Amino acid sequence: MPASKSVKLNTGAEMPTLGFGTWKSQPGAVERAVEIALKHGYKHIDTATAYANESEVGKGIKASGVPRESFFLTTKLDNPDQKEPEKALFASLEKLETDYLDLWLMHWPAPMLNGSTADFTVNWLDTWKKMEELYKKYPEKIKAIGVSNISVSWMKKLLDIATVVPAVNQIELHPSCTQKDVLEFCAEKGISVTAYSPLGSDNSPLLTNEIVTEIAKAHNVTPANVLLSLQANKPNITVLSKSVTESRIISNLTIIDLSEEEVQKLEDIDKTAHFRVCNPNWTGWGSLGFPDCE
């Protein structure tokens, strides 16, 4: 099954399959990393207000000299900003030094007072309605809106009230967290999925997993290439690589075609070695409807 180069969103826009993520990338390092990524051909950059590095990402974009219209840019509404999404939108645009976002996501369906305390006075569904209003009010500033970390049961709640179907749902996705229920439901509803932490995050056991290393050896690539390629070989999915090391940023551009048998072997890892890097319980909102977190 050949790996895709891009995925068509329900807006009609093409979203490049391989993206460059900036979660846990420190200010200073991330600026240079984004510059390197764009100069070496990445066409999709992903950041978030919560990462506290939007300004540096903006500087990296500027330093690359790459025209803004030549790549896809995503950022995310932070949990404490759900009361005032319009203010947050303009703050993101200013920090990123851009006139528009290709995609603006709600980072979690979990309003918070700060970075650690849940705010039960705000309903995330009301925040989505406000995002829809802003999408309609500023079509030149927001090309698409979407969500992140949304389970099937919570997506059903959203679709019950939505006038705009999310273009994307960004979720944790790797061989130890396959979330097939979310993938199937989103595909059925015309929602693309972006995979974050596709390697299983830093020092992941997946990088030394026997199945992963065997497939990497067979294709003469790194285990990271295999894990990124797995998501790119599935329909309707885009995937975020992440590094601040120049050699790895360049190496991660190598996406290979995997056989159906190889994809199945990788997906089967979840049956015996399931884990999540980012458990939603940290938000104070419980499992957010994810069955493996209840």
PDB file of C-alpha atoms in Angstrom:
ATOM      1  CA  MET A   1       0.000   0.000   0.000  1.00  0.00           C
ATOM      2  CA  PRO A   2       1.759   3.136  -1.182  1.00  0.00           C
ATOM      3  CA  ALA A   3       2.329   5.962   1.292  1.00  0.00           C
ATOM      4  CA  SER A   4       0.347   9.125   0.563  1.00  0.00           C
ATOM      5  CA  LYS A   5       1.975  12.497  -0.142  1.00  0.00           C
ATOM      6  CA  SER A   6      -1.078  14.473   0.988  1.00  0.00           C
ATOM      7  CA  VAL A   7      -4.601  14.034   2.325  1.00  0.00           C
ATOM      8  CA  LYS A   8      -7.613  15.922   1.015  1.00  0.00           C
ATOM      9  CA  LEU A   9      -9.540  17.619   3.835  1.00  0.00           C
ATOM     10  CA  ASN A  10     -13.312  18.050   3.876  1.00  0.00           C
ATOM     11  CA  THR A  11     -12.674  21.724   2.978  1.00  0.00           C
ATOM     12  CA  GLY A  12     -11.120  20.617  -0.318  1.00  0.00           C
ATOM     13  CA  ALA A  13      -7.620  21.669   0.801  1.00  0.00           C
ATOM     14  CA  GLU A  14      -4.652  19.317   0.464  1.00  0.00           C
ATOM     15  CA  MET A  15      -2.771  18.709   3.716  1.00  0.00           C
ATOM     16  CA  PRO A  16       0.772  17.320   3.276  1.00  0.00           C
ATOM     17  CA  THR A  17       1.009  13.871   4.867  1.00  0.00           C
ATOM     18  CA  LEU A  18       4.331  14.352   6.635  1.00  0.00           C
ATOM     19  CA  GLY A  19       4.402  17.242   9.074  1.00  0.00           C
ATOM     20  CA  PHE A  20       7.062  18.698  11.347  1.00  0.00           C
ATOM     21  CA  GLY A  21       5.915  18.813  14.966  1.00  0.00           C
ATOM     22  CA  THR A  22       7.247  21.082  17.703  1.00  0.00           C
ATOM     23  CA  TRP A  23       5.866  19.613  20.971  1.00  0.00           C
ATOM     24  CA  LYS A  24       8.561  19.569  23.709  1.00  0.00           C
ATOM     25  CA  SER A  25      10.891  21.539  21.422  1.00  0.00           C
ATOM     26  CA  GLN A  26      12.468  24.308  23.497  1.00  0.00           C
ATOM     27  CA  PRO A  27      12.576  27.939  22.420  1.00  0.00           C
ATOM     28  CA  GLY A  28      15.955  28.513  20.800  1.00  0.00           C
ATOM     29  CA  ALA A  29      16.272  24.994  19.440  1.00  0.00           C
ATOM     30  CA  VAL A  30      12.870  25.035  17.763  1.00  0.00           C
ATOM     31  CA  GLU A  31      13.581  28.176  15.740  1.00  0.00           C
ATOM     32  CA  ARG A  32      16.564  26.561  14.032  1.00  0.00           C
ATOM     33  CA  ALA A  33      14.733  23.219  13.680  1.00  0.00           C
ATOM     34  CA  VAL A  34      11.799  24.804  11.829  1.00  0.00           C
ATOM     35  CA  GLU A  35      14.189  26.691   9.555  1.00  0.00           C
ATOM     36  CA  ILE A  36      16.056  23.454   8.723  1.00  0.00           C
ATOM     37  CA  ALA A  37      12.801  21.533   8.182  1.00  0.00           C
ATOM     38  CA  LEU A  38      11.384  24.049   5.714  1.00  0.00           C
ATOM     39  CA  LYS A  39      14.694  24.434   3.863  1.00  0.00           C
ATOM     40  CA  HIS A  40      14.886  20.643   3.428  1.00  0.00           C
ATOM     41  CA  GLY A  41      11.403  20.281   2.004  1.00  0.00           C
ATOM     42  CA  TYR A  42       8.878  19.807   4.807  1.00  0.00           C
ATOM     43  CA  LYS A  43       5.568  21.316   3.677  1.00  0.00           C
ATOM     44  CA  HIS A  44       3.621  21.097   6.954  1.00  0.00           C
ATOM     45  CA  ILE A  45       4.485  22.676  10.336  1.00  0.00           C
ATOM     46  CA  ASP A  46       2.545  21.933  13.528  1.00  0.00           C
ATOM     47  CA  THR A  47       2.697  23.971  16.729  1.00  0.00           C
ATOM     48  CA  ALA A  48       0.403  25.066  19.571  1.00  0.00           C
ATOM     49  CA  THR A  49      -0.031  27.926  22.024  1.00  0.00           C
ATOM     50  CA  ALA A  50       0.497  25.403  24.846  1.00  0.00           C
ATOM     51  CA  TYR A  51       3.988  24.599  23.543  1.00  0.00           C
ATOM     52  CA  ALA A  52       5.045  28.180  24.380  1.00  0.00           C
ATOM     53  CA  ASN A  53       7.112  28.346  21.210  1.00  0.00           C
ATOM     54  CA  GLU A  54       4.862  29.970  18.569  1.00  0.00           C
ATOM     55  CA  SER A  55       7.095  33.064  18.406  1.00  0.00           C
ATOM     56  CA  GLU A  56      10.174  30.925  17.811  1.00  0.00           C
ATOM     57  CA  VAL A  57       8.332  28.862  15.188  1.00  0.00           C
ATOM     58  CA  GLY A  58       7.441  32.154  13.494  1.00  0.00           C
ATOM     59  CA  LYS A  59      11.095  33.222  13.548  1.00  0.00           C
ATOM     60  CA  GLY A  60      12.134  29.873  12.083  1.00  0.00           C
ATOM     61  CA  ILE A  61       9.606  30.261   9.270  1.00  0.00           C
ATOM     62  CA  LYS A  62      10.936  33.746   8.526  1.00  0.00           C
ATOM     63  CA  ALA A  63      14.579  32.621   8.638  1.00  0.00           C
ATOM     64  CA  SER A  64      13.883  29.799   6.180  1.00  0.00           C
ATOM     65  CA  GLY A  65      12.939  32.272   3.463  1.00  0.00           C
ATOM     66  CA  VAL A  66      10.291  29.818   2.286  1.00  0.00           C
ATOM     67  CA  PRO A  67       7.126  31.531   0.982  1.00  0.00           C
ATOM     68  CA  ARG A  68       4.210  31.227   3.429  1.00  0.00           C
ATOM     69  CA  GLU A  69       1.836  29.910   0.752  1.00  0.00           C
ATOM     70  CA  SER A  70       4.175  26.970   0.018  1.00  0.00           C
ATOM     71  CA  PHE A  71       3.539  25.111   3.302  1.00  0.00           C
ATOM     72  CA  PHE A  72       0.682  24.127   5.621  1.00  0.00           C
ATOM     73  CA  LEU A  73       0.633  25.662   9.125  1.00  0.00           C
ATOM     74  CA  THR A  74      -1.329  24.366  12.125  1.00  0.00           C
ATOM     75  CA  THR A  75      -1.613  25.759  15.632  1.00  0.00           C
ATOM     76  CA  LYS A  76      -3.957  25.036  18.517  1.00  0.00           C
ATOM     77  CA  LEU A  77      -6.222  26.857  20.949  1.00  0.00           C
ATOM     78  CA  ASP A  78      -4.899  26.351  24.475  1.00  0.00           C
ATOM     79  CA  ASN A  79      -7.144  24.974  27.240  1.00  0.00           C
ATOM     80  CA  PRO A  80      -7.077  28.149  29.410  1.00  0.00           C
ATOM     81  CA  ASP A  81      -8.009  30.253  26.333  1.00  0.00           C
ATOM     82  CA  GLN A  82     -11.326  28.511  25.671  1.00  0.00           C
ATOM     83  CA  LYS A  83     -13.207  31.447  27.232  1.00  0.00           C
ATOM     84  CA  GLU A  84     -11.666  33.893  24.751  1.00  0.00           C
ATOM     85  CA  PRO A  85     -10.825  32.072  21.527  1.00  0.00           C
ATOM     86  CA  GLU A  86     -10.844  35.216  19.360  1.00  0.00           C
ATOM     87  CA  LYS A  87      -8.188  36.882  21.496  1.00  0.00           C
ATOM     88  CA  ALA A  88      -6.149  33.647  21.423  1.00  0.00           C
ATOM     89  CA  LEU A  89      -6.449  33.383  17.631  1.00  0.00           C
ATOM     90  CA  PHE A  90      -5.021  36.850  17.073  1.00  0.00           C
ATOM     91  CA  ALA A  91      -2.248  36.237  19.611  1.00  0.00           C
ATOM     92  CA  SER A  92      -1.228  33.100  17.684  1.00  0.00           C
ATOM     93  CA  LEU A  93      -1.263  34.914  14.336  1.00  0.00           C
ATOM     94  CA  GLU A  94       0.890  37.681  15.789  1.00  0.00           C
ATOM     95  CA  LYS A  95       3.429  35.323  17.376  1.00  0.00           C
ATOM     96  CA  LEU A  96       3.692  33.210  14.245  1.00  0.00           C
ATOM     97  CA  GLU A  97       3.993  36.369  12.143  1.00  0.00           C
ATOM     98  CA  THR A  98       1.457  35.052   9.658  1.00  0.00           C
ATOM     99  CA  ASP A  99      -1.745  36.431   8.163  1.00  0.00           C
ATOM    100  CA  TYR A 100      -3.528  33.093   8.246  1.00  0.00           C
ATOM    101  CA  LEU A 101      -3.614  29.541   9.605  1.00  0.00           C
ATOM    102  CA  ASP A 102      -4.213  26.562   7.342  1.00  0.00           C
ATOM    103  CA  LEU A 103      -5.670  24.748  10.342  1.00  0.00           C
ATOM    104  CA  TRP A 104      -6.684  25.841  13.839  1.00  0.00           C
ATOM    105  CA  LEU A 105      -7.379  23.060  16.327  1.00  0.00           C
ATOM    106  CA  MET A 106      -8.968  22.924  19.752  1.00  0.00           C
ATOM    107  CA  HIS A 107      -6.066  21.321  21.626  1.00  0.00           C
ATOM    108  CA  TRP A 108      -8.162  19.368  24.167  1.00  0.00           C
ATOM    109  CA  PRO A 109     -11.909  19.243  24.876  1.00  0.00           C
ATOM    110  CA  ALA A 110     -10.910  20.302  28.377  1.00  0.00           C
ATOM    111  CA  PRO A 111     -11.251  23.957  29.426  1.00  0.00           C
ATOM    112  CA  MET A 112      -8.804  24.894  32.156  1.00  0.00           C
ATOM    113  CA  LEU A 113      -8.160  27.822  34.500  1.00  0.00           C
ATOM    114  CA  ASN A 114      -4.404  27.480  33.949  1.00  0.00           C
ATOM    115  CA  GLY A 115      -2.096  24.722  32.830  1.00  0.00           C
ATOM    116  CA  SER A 116      -3.155  22.321  35.565  1.00  0.00           C
ATOM    117  CA  THR A 117      -6.671  23.015  36.912  1.00  0.00           C
ATOM    118  CA  ALA A 118      -9.902  22.088  35.120  1.00  0.00           C
ATOM    119  CA  ASP A 119     -12.447  24.865  34.575  1.00  0.00           C
ATOM    120  CA  PHE A 120     -15.887  23.293  34.869  1.00  0.00           C
ATOM    121  CA  THR A 121     -17.633  26.650  34.248  1.00  0.00           C
ATOM    122  CA  VAL A 122     -16.795  26.418  30.522  1.00  0.00           C
ATOM    123  CA  ASN A 123     -18.319  23.888  28.119  1.00  0.00           C
ATOM    124  CA  TRP A 124     -15.926  22.816  25.351  1.00  0.00           C
ATOM    125  CA  LEU A 125     -18.892  22.492  22.982  1.00  0.00           C
ATOM    126  CA  ASP A 126     -19.579  26.205  23.435  1.00  0.00           C
ATOM    127  CA  THR A 127     -15.933  26.836  22.589  1.00  0.00           C
ATOM    128  CA  TRP A 128     -16.376  24.850  19.371  1.00  0.00           C
ATOM    129  CA  LYS A 129     -19.374  27.014  18.479  1.00  0.00           C
ATOM    130  CA  LYS A 130     -17.198  30.102  18.974  1.00  0.00           C
ATOM    131  CA  MET A 131     -14.501  28.571  16.763  1.00  0.00           C
ATOM    132  CA  GLU A 132     -17.126  27.975  14.075  1.00  0.00           C
ATOM    133  CA  GLU A 133     -18.198  31.625  14.334  1.00  0.00           C
ATOM    134  CA  LEU A 134     -14.590  32.789  13.966  1.00  0.00           C
ATOM    135  CA  TYR A 135     -14.053  30.454  10.994  1.00  0.00           C
ATOM    136  CA  LYS A 136     -17.059  32.044   9.278  1.00  0.00           C
ATOM    137  CA  LYS A 137     -16.132  35.583  10.372  1.00  0.00           C
ATOM    138  CA  TYR A 138     -12.463  35.401   9.281  1.00  0.00           C
ATOM    139  CA  PRO A 139     -12.275  33.084   6.237  1.00  0.00           C
ATOM    140  CA  GLU A 140      -9.066  34.808   5.156  1.00  0.00           C
ATOM    141  CA  LYS A 141      -7.408  34.080   8.530  1.00  0.00           C
ATOM    142  CA  ILE A 142      -8.613  30.521   9.251  1.00  0.00           C
ATOM    143  CA  LYS A 143      -8.689  28.079   6.324  1.00  0.00           C
ATOM    144  CA  ALA A 144      -9.940  25.131   8.400  1.00  0.00           C
ATOM    145  CA  ILE A 145     -10.862  24.273  11.978  1.00  0.00           C
ATOM    146  CA  GLY A 146     -10.543  21.005  13.807  1.00  0.00           C
ATOM    147  CA  VAL A 147      -9.988  19.274  17.111  1.00  0.00           C
ATOM    148  CA  SER A 148      -7.405  17.214  18.942  1.00  0.00           C
ATOM    149  CA  ASN A 149      -7.642  14.417  21.496  1.00  0.00           C
ATOM    150  CA  ILE A 150     -11.287  13.635  20.763  1.00  0.00           C
ATOM    151  CA  SER A 151     -12.643  10.126  21.381  1.00  0.00           C
ATOM    152  CA  VAL A 152     -15.536   8.577  19.450  1.00  0.00           C
ATOM    153  CA  SER A 153     -18.118   9.247  22.171  1.00  0.00           C
ATOM    154  CA  TRP A 154     -17.025  12.877  22.533  1.00  0.00           C
ATOM    155  CA  MET A 155     -16.908  13.362  18.751  1.00  0.00           C
ATOM    156  CA  LYS A 156     -20.533  12.219  18.606  1.00  0.00           C
ATOM    157  CA  LYS A 157     -21.420  14.951  21.127  1.00  0.00           C
ATOM    158  CA  LEU A 158     -19.595  17.490  18.969  1.00  0.00           C
ATOM    159  CA  LEU A 159     -21.241  16.432  15.711  1.00  0.00           C
ATOM    160  CA  ASP A 160     -24.665  16.688  17.379  1.00  0.00           C
ATOM    161  CA  ILE A 161     -24.193  20.464  17.751  1.00  0.00           C
ATOM    162  CA  ALA A 162     -21.718  21.289  14.988  1.00  0.00           C
ATOM    163  CA  THR A 163     -22.529  23.398  11.942  1.00  0.00           C
ATOM    164  CA  VAL A 164     -18.950  22.834  10.700  1.00  0.00           C
ATOM    165  CA  VAL A 165     -17.621  19.275  10.704  1.00  0.00           C
ATOM    166  CA  PRO A 166     -14.027  19.336  12.004  1.00  0.00           C
ATOM    167  CA  ALA A 167     -11.504  19.001   9.171  1.00  0.00           C
ATOM    168  CA  VAL A 168      -9.047  17.111  11.399  1.00  0.00           C
ATOM    169  CA  ASN A 169      -8.833  15.242  14.693  1.00  0.00           C
ATOM    170  CA  GLN A 170      -5.218  15.091  15.922  1.00  0.00           C
ATOM    171  CA  ILE A 171      -4.630  12.109  18.220  1.00  0.00           C
ATOM    172  CA  GLU A 172      -1.848   9.971  19.642  1.00  0.00           C
ATOM    173  CA  LEU A 173      -1.201   7.210  17.132  1.00  0.00           C
ATOM    174  CA  HIS A 174       1.527   4.544  17.011  1.00  0.00           C
ATOM    175  CA  PRO A 175       1.706   0.724  17.048  1.00  0.00           C
ATOM    176  CA  SER A 176       1.060   0.607  20.813  1.00  0.00           C
ATOM    177  CA  CYS A 177      -1.918   3.005  20.553  1.00  0.00           C
ATOM    178  CA  THR A 178      -3.742   2.266  17.283  1.00  0.00           C
ATOM    179  CA  GLN A 179      -7.145   3.786  18.211  1.00  0.00           C
ATOM    180  CA  LYS A 180      -8.922   1.989  15.360  1.00  0.00           C
ATOM    181  CA  ASP A 181     -12.331   3.031  16.689  1.00  0.00           C
ATOM    182  CA  VAL A 182     -11.409   6.716  16.284  1.00  0.00           C
ATOM    183  CA  LEU A 183      -9.892   6.177  12.824  1.00  0.00           C
ATOM    184  CA  GLU A 184     -12.970   4.334  11.550  1.00  0.00           C
ATOM    185  CA  PHE A 185     -15.427   6.839  12.966  1.00  0.00           C
ATOM    186  CA  CYS A 186     -13.518   9.863  11.648  1.00  0.00           C
ATOM    187  CA  ALA A 187     -13.199   8.311   8.174  1.00  0.00           C
ATOM    188  CA  GLU A 188     -16.936   7.655   8.154  1.00  0.00           C
ATOM    189  CA  LYS A 189     -17.621  11.311   8.997  1.00  0.00           C
ATOM    190  CA  GLY A 190     -15.117  12.821   6.545  1.00  0.00           C
ATOM    191  CA  ILE A 191     -12.681  13.892   9.256  1.00  0.00           C
ATOM    192  CA  SER A 192      -8.961  13.439   8.588  1.00  0.00           C
ATOM    193  CA  VAL A 193      -6.694  12.251  11.411  1.00  0.00           C
ATOM    194  CA  THR A 194      -3.242  13.584  12.283  1.00  0.00           C
ATOM    195  CA  ALA A 195      -0.979  11.236  14.246  1.00  0.00           C
ATOM    196  CA  TYR A 196       1.076  12.749  17.050  1.00  0.00           C
ATOM    197  CA  SER A 197       3.800  10.865  18.956  1.00  0.00           C
ATOM    198  CA  PRO A 198       4.056   8.328  16.083  1.00  0.00           C
ATOM    199  CA  LEU A 199       7.306   6.978  17.542  1.00  0.00           C
ATOM    200  CA  GLY A 200       5.749   6.566  20.976  1.00  0.00           C
ATOM    201  CA  SER A 201       7.646   9.716  22.092  1.00  0.00           C
ATOM    202  CA  ASP A 202      11.172  10.031  23.517  1.00  0.00           C
ATOM    203  CA  ASN A 203      13.127   6.833  24.290  1.00  0.00           C
ATOM    204  CA  SER A 204      10.145   4.797  23.115  1.00  0.00           C
ATOM    205  CA  PRO A 205      10.277   0.989  23.433  1.00  0.00           C
ATOM    206  CA  LEU A 206       8.912   0.909  19.870  1.00  0.00           C
ATOM    207  CA  LEU A 207      12.294   2.050  18.516  1.00  0.00           C
ATOM    208  CA  THR A 208      13.843  -1.222  19.716  1.00  0.00           C
ATOM    209  CA  ASN A 209      10.788  -3.440  19.156  1.00  0.00           C
ATOM    210  CA  GLU A 210      11.813  -6.561  17.229  1.00  0.00           C
ATOM    211  CA  ILE A 211       9.058  -6.219  14.612  1.00  0.00           C
ATOM    212  CA  VAL A 212       9.919  -2.560  13.968  1.00  0.00           C
ATOM    213  CA  THR A 213      13.658  -3.200  13.727  1.00  0.00           C
ATOM    214  CA  GLU A 214      13.170  -6.204  11.399  1.00  0.00           C
ATOM    215  CA  ILE A 215      11.073  -4.143   8.980  1.00  0.00           C
ATOM    216  CA  ALA A 216      13.577  -1.265   9.197  1.00  0.00           C
ATOM    217  CA  LYS A 217      16.432  -3.642   8.326  1.00  0.00           C
ATOM    218  CA  ALA A 218      14.494  -5.109   5.394  1.00  0.00           C
ATOM    219  CA  HIS A 219      13.979  -1.624   3.927  1.00  0.00           C
ATOM    220  CA  ASN A 220      17.411  -0.271   4.931  1.00  0.00           C
ATOM    221  CA  VAL A 221      15.888   2.589   6.930  1.00  0.00           C
ATOM    222  CA  THR A 222      15.712   3.585  10.610  1.00  0.00           C
ATOM    223  CA  PRO A 223      13.016   2.367  13.033  1.00  0.00           C
ATOM    224  CA  ALA A 224      11.762   5.979  13.138  1.00  0.00           C
ATOM    225  CA  ASN A 225      11.263   5.872   9.351  1.00  0.00           C
ATOM    226  CA  VAL A 226       9.164   2.714   9.732  1.00  0.00           C
ATOM    227  CA  LEU A 227       6.993   4.217  12.487  1.00  0.00           C
ATOM    228  CA  LEU A 228       6.376   7.435  10.534  1.00  0.00           C
ATOM    229  CA  SER A 229       5.736   5.469   7.343  1.00  0.00           C
ATOM    230  CA  LEU A 230       3.171   3.250   9.060  1.00  0.00           C
ATOM    231  CA  GLN A 231       0.793   6.200   9.469  1.00  0.00           C
ATOM    232  CA  ALA A 232       1.509   7.535   5.963  1.00  0.00           C
ATOM    233  CA  ASN A 233       0.575   4.124   4.527  1.00  0.00           C
ATOM    234  CA  LYS A 234      -2.924   4.335   6.017  1.00  0.00           C
ATOM    235  CA  PRO A 235      -5.654   6.316   4.235  1.00  0.00           C
ATOM    236  CA  ASN A 236      -6.904   9.640   5.621  1.00  0.00           C
ATOM    237  CA  ILE A 237      -3.930  10.069   7.998  1.00  0.00           C
ATOM    238  CA  THR A 238      -1.209  12.689   8.267  1.00  0.00           C
ATOM    239  CA  VAL A 239       1.704  12.254  10.656  1.00  0.00           C
ATOM    240  CA  LEU A 240       4.042  14.499  12.660  1.00  0.00           C
ATOM    241  CA  SER A 241       7.751  13.837  12.910  1.00  0.00           C
ATOM    242  CA  LYS A 242       9.719  15.731  15.538  1.00  0.00           C
ATOM    243  CA  SER A 243      13.385  16.434  16.199  1.00  0.00           C
ATOM    244  CA  VAL A 244      15.692  19.385  16.824  1.00  0.00           C
ATOM    245  CA  THR A 245      18.711  17.493  15.457  1.00  0.00           C
ATOM    246  CA  GLU A 246      19.505  18.384  11.855  1.00  0.00           C
ATOM    247  CA  SER A 247      20.490  14.861  10.763  1.00  0.00           C
ATOM    248  CA  ARG A 248      17.276  13.371  12.194  1.00  0.00           C
ATOM    249  CA  ILE A 249      15.087  16.132  10.742  1.00  0.00           C
ATOM    250  CA  ILE A 250      16.469  15.224   7.305  1.00  0.00           C
ATOM    251  CA  SER A 251      16.406  11.452   7.915  1.00  0.00           C
ATOM    252  CA  ASN A 252      12.737  11.575   8.969  1.00  0.00           C
ATOM    253  CA  LEU A 253      11.786  12.805   5.486  1.00  0.00           C
ATOM    254  CA  THR A 254      12.252   9.243   4.198  1.00  0.00           C
ATOM    255  CA  ILE A 255       8.800   7.680   3.966  1.00  0.00           C
ATOM    256  CA  ILE A 256       8.601   4.147   2.563  1.00  0.00           C
ATOM    257  CA  ASP A 257       5.826   2.002   1.133  1.00  0.00           C
ATOM    258  CA  LEU A 258       4.896  -0.897   3.417  1.00  0.00           C
ATOM    259  CA  SER A 259       3.151  -4.126   2.467  1.00  0.00           C
ATOM    260  CA  GLU A 260      -0.251  -4.938   3.966  1.00  0.00           C
ATOM    261  CA  GLU A 261       1.438  -7.711   5.931  1.00  0.00           C
ATOM    262  CA  GLU A 262       3.997  -5.286   7.394  1.00  0.00           C
ATOM    263  CA  VAL A 263       1.273  -2.825   8.361  1.00  0.00           C
ATOM    264  CA  GLN A 264      -0.664  -5.622  10.072  1.00  0.00           C
ATOM    265  CA  LYS A 265       2.401  -6.828  11.982  1.00  0.00           C
ATOM    266  CA  LEU A 266       3.034  -3.303  13.270  1.00  0.00           C
ATOM    267  CA  GLU A 267      -0.610  -2.731  14.212  1.00  0.00           C
ATOM    268  CA  ASP A 268      -0.702  -6.042  16.089  1.00  0.00           C
ATOM    269  CA  ILE A 269       1.905  -4.736  18.564  1.00  0.00           C
ATOM    270  CA  ASP A 270      -0.977  -2.951  20.342  1.00  0.00           C
ATOM    271  CA  LYS A 271      -2.501  -6.304  21.325  1.00  0.00           C
ATOM    272  CA  THR A 272       0.401  -7.188  23.621  1.00  0.00           C
ATOM    273  CA  ALA A 273       2.202  -3.907  24.321  1.00  0.00           C
ATOM    274  CA  HIS A 274      -0.397  -1.134  24.623  1.00  0.00           C
ATOM    275  CA  PHE A 275       0.596   2.217  26.084  1.00  0.00           C
ATOM    276  CA  ARG A 276      -0.217   5.912  25.843  1.00  0.00           C
ATOM    277  CA  VAL A 277       2.305   8.713  26.035  1.00  0.00           C
ATOM    278  CA  CYS A 278      -0.324  11.320  26.871  1.00  0.00           C
ATOM    279  CA  ASN A 279      -3.130  10.108  29.143  1.00  0.00           C
ATOM    280  CA  PRO A 280      -6.039  12.597  29.069  1.00  0.00           C
ATOM    281  CA  ASN A 281      -6.600  12.355  32.823  1.00  0.00           C
ATOM    282  CA  TRP A 282      -3.953  15.061  33.352  1.00  0.00           C
ATOM    283  CA  THR A 283      -6.573  17.651  32.289  1.00  0.00           C
ATOM    284  CA  GLY A 284      -8.810  17.003  35.291  1.00  0.00           C
ATOM    285  CA  TRP A 285     -11.612  16.005  32.908  1.00  0.00           C
ATOM    286  CA  GLY A 286     -11.130  12.252  33.336  1.00  0.00           C
ATOM    287  CA  SER A 287     -10.754   9.833  30.424  1.00  0.00           C
ATOM    288  CA  LEU A 288     -12.422  12.133  27.832  1.00  0.00           C
ATOM    289  CA  GLY A 289     -14.244   9.035  26.624  1.00  0.00           C
ATOM    290  CA  PHE A 290     -11.158   7.026  25.601  1.00  0.00           C
ATOM    291  CA  PRO A 291     -11.926   3.396  26.571  1.00  0.00           C
ATOM    292  CA  ASP A 292      -8.325   2.513  27.500  1.00  0.00           C
ATOM    293  CA  CYS A 293      -8.149   5.448  29.936  1.00  0.00           C
ATOM    294  CA  GLU A 294     -11.311   4.714  31.913  1.00  0.00           C
TER     295      GLU A 294
END
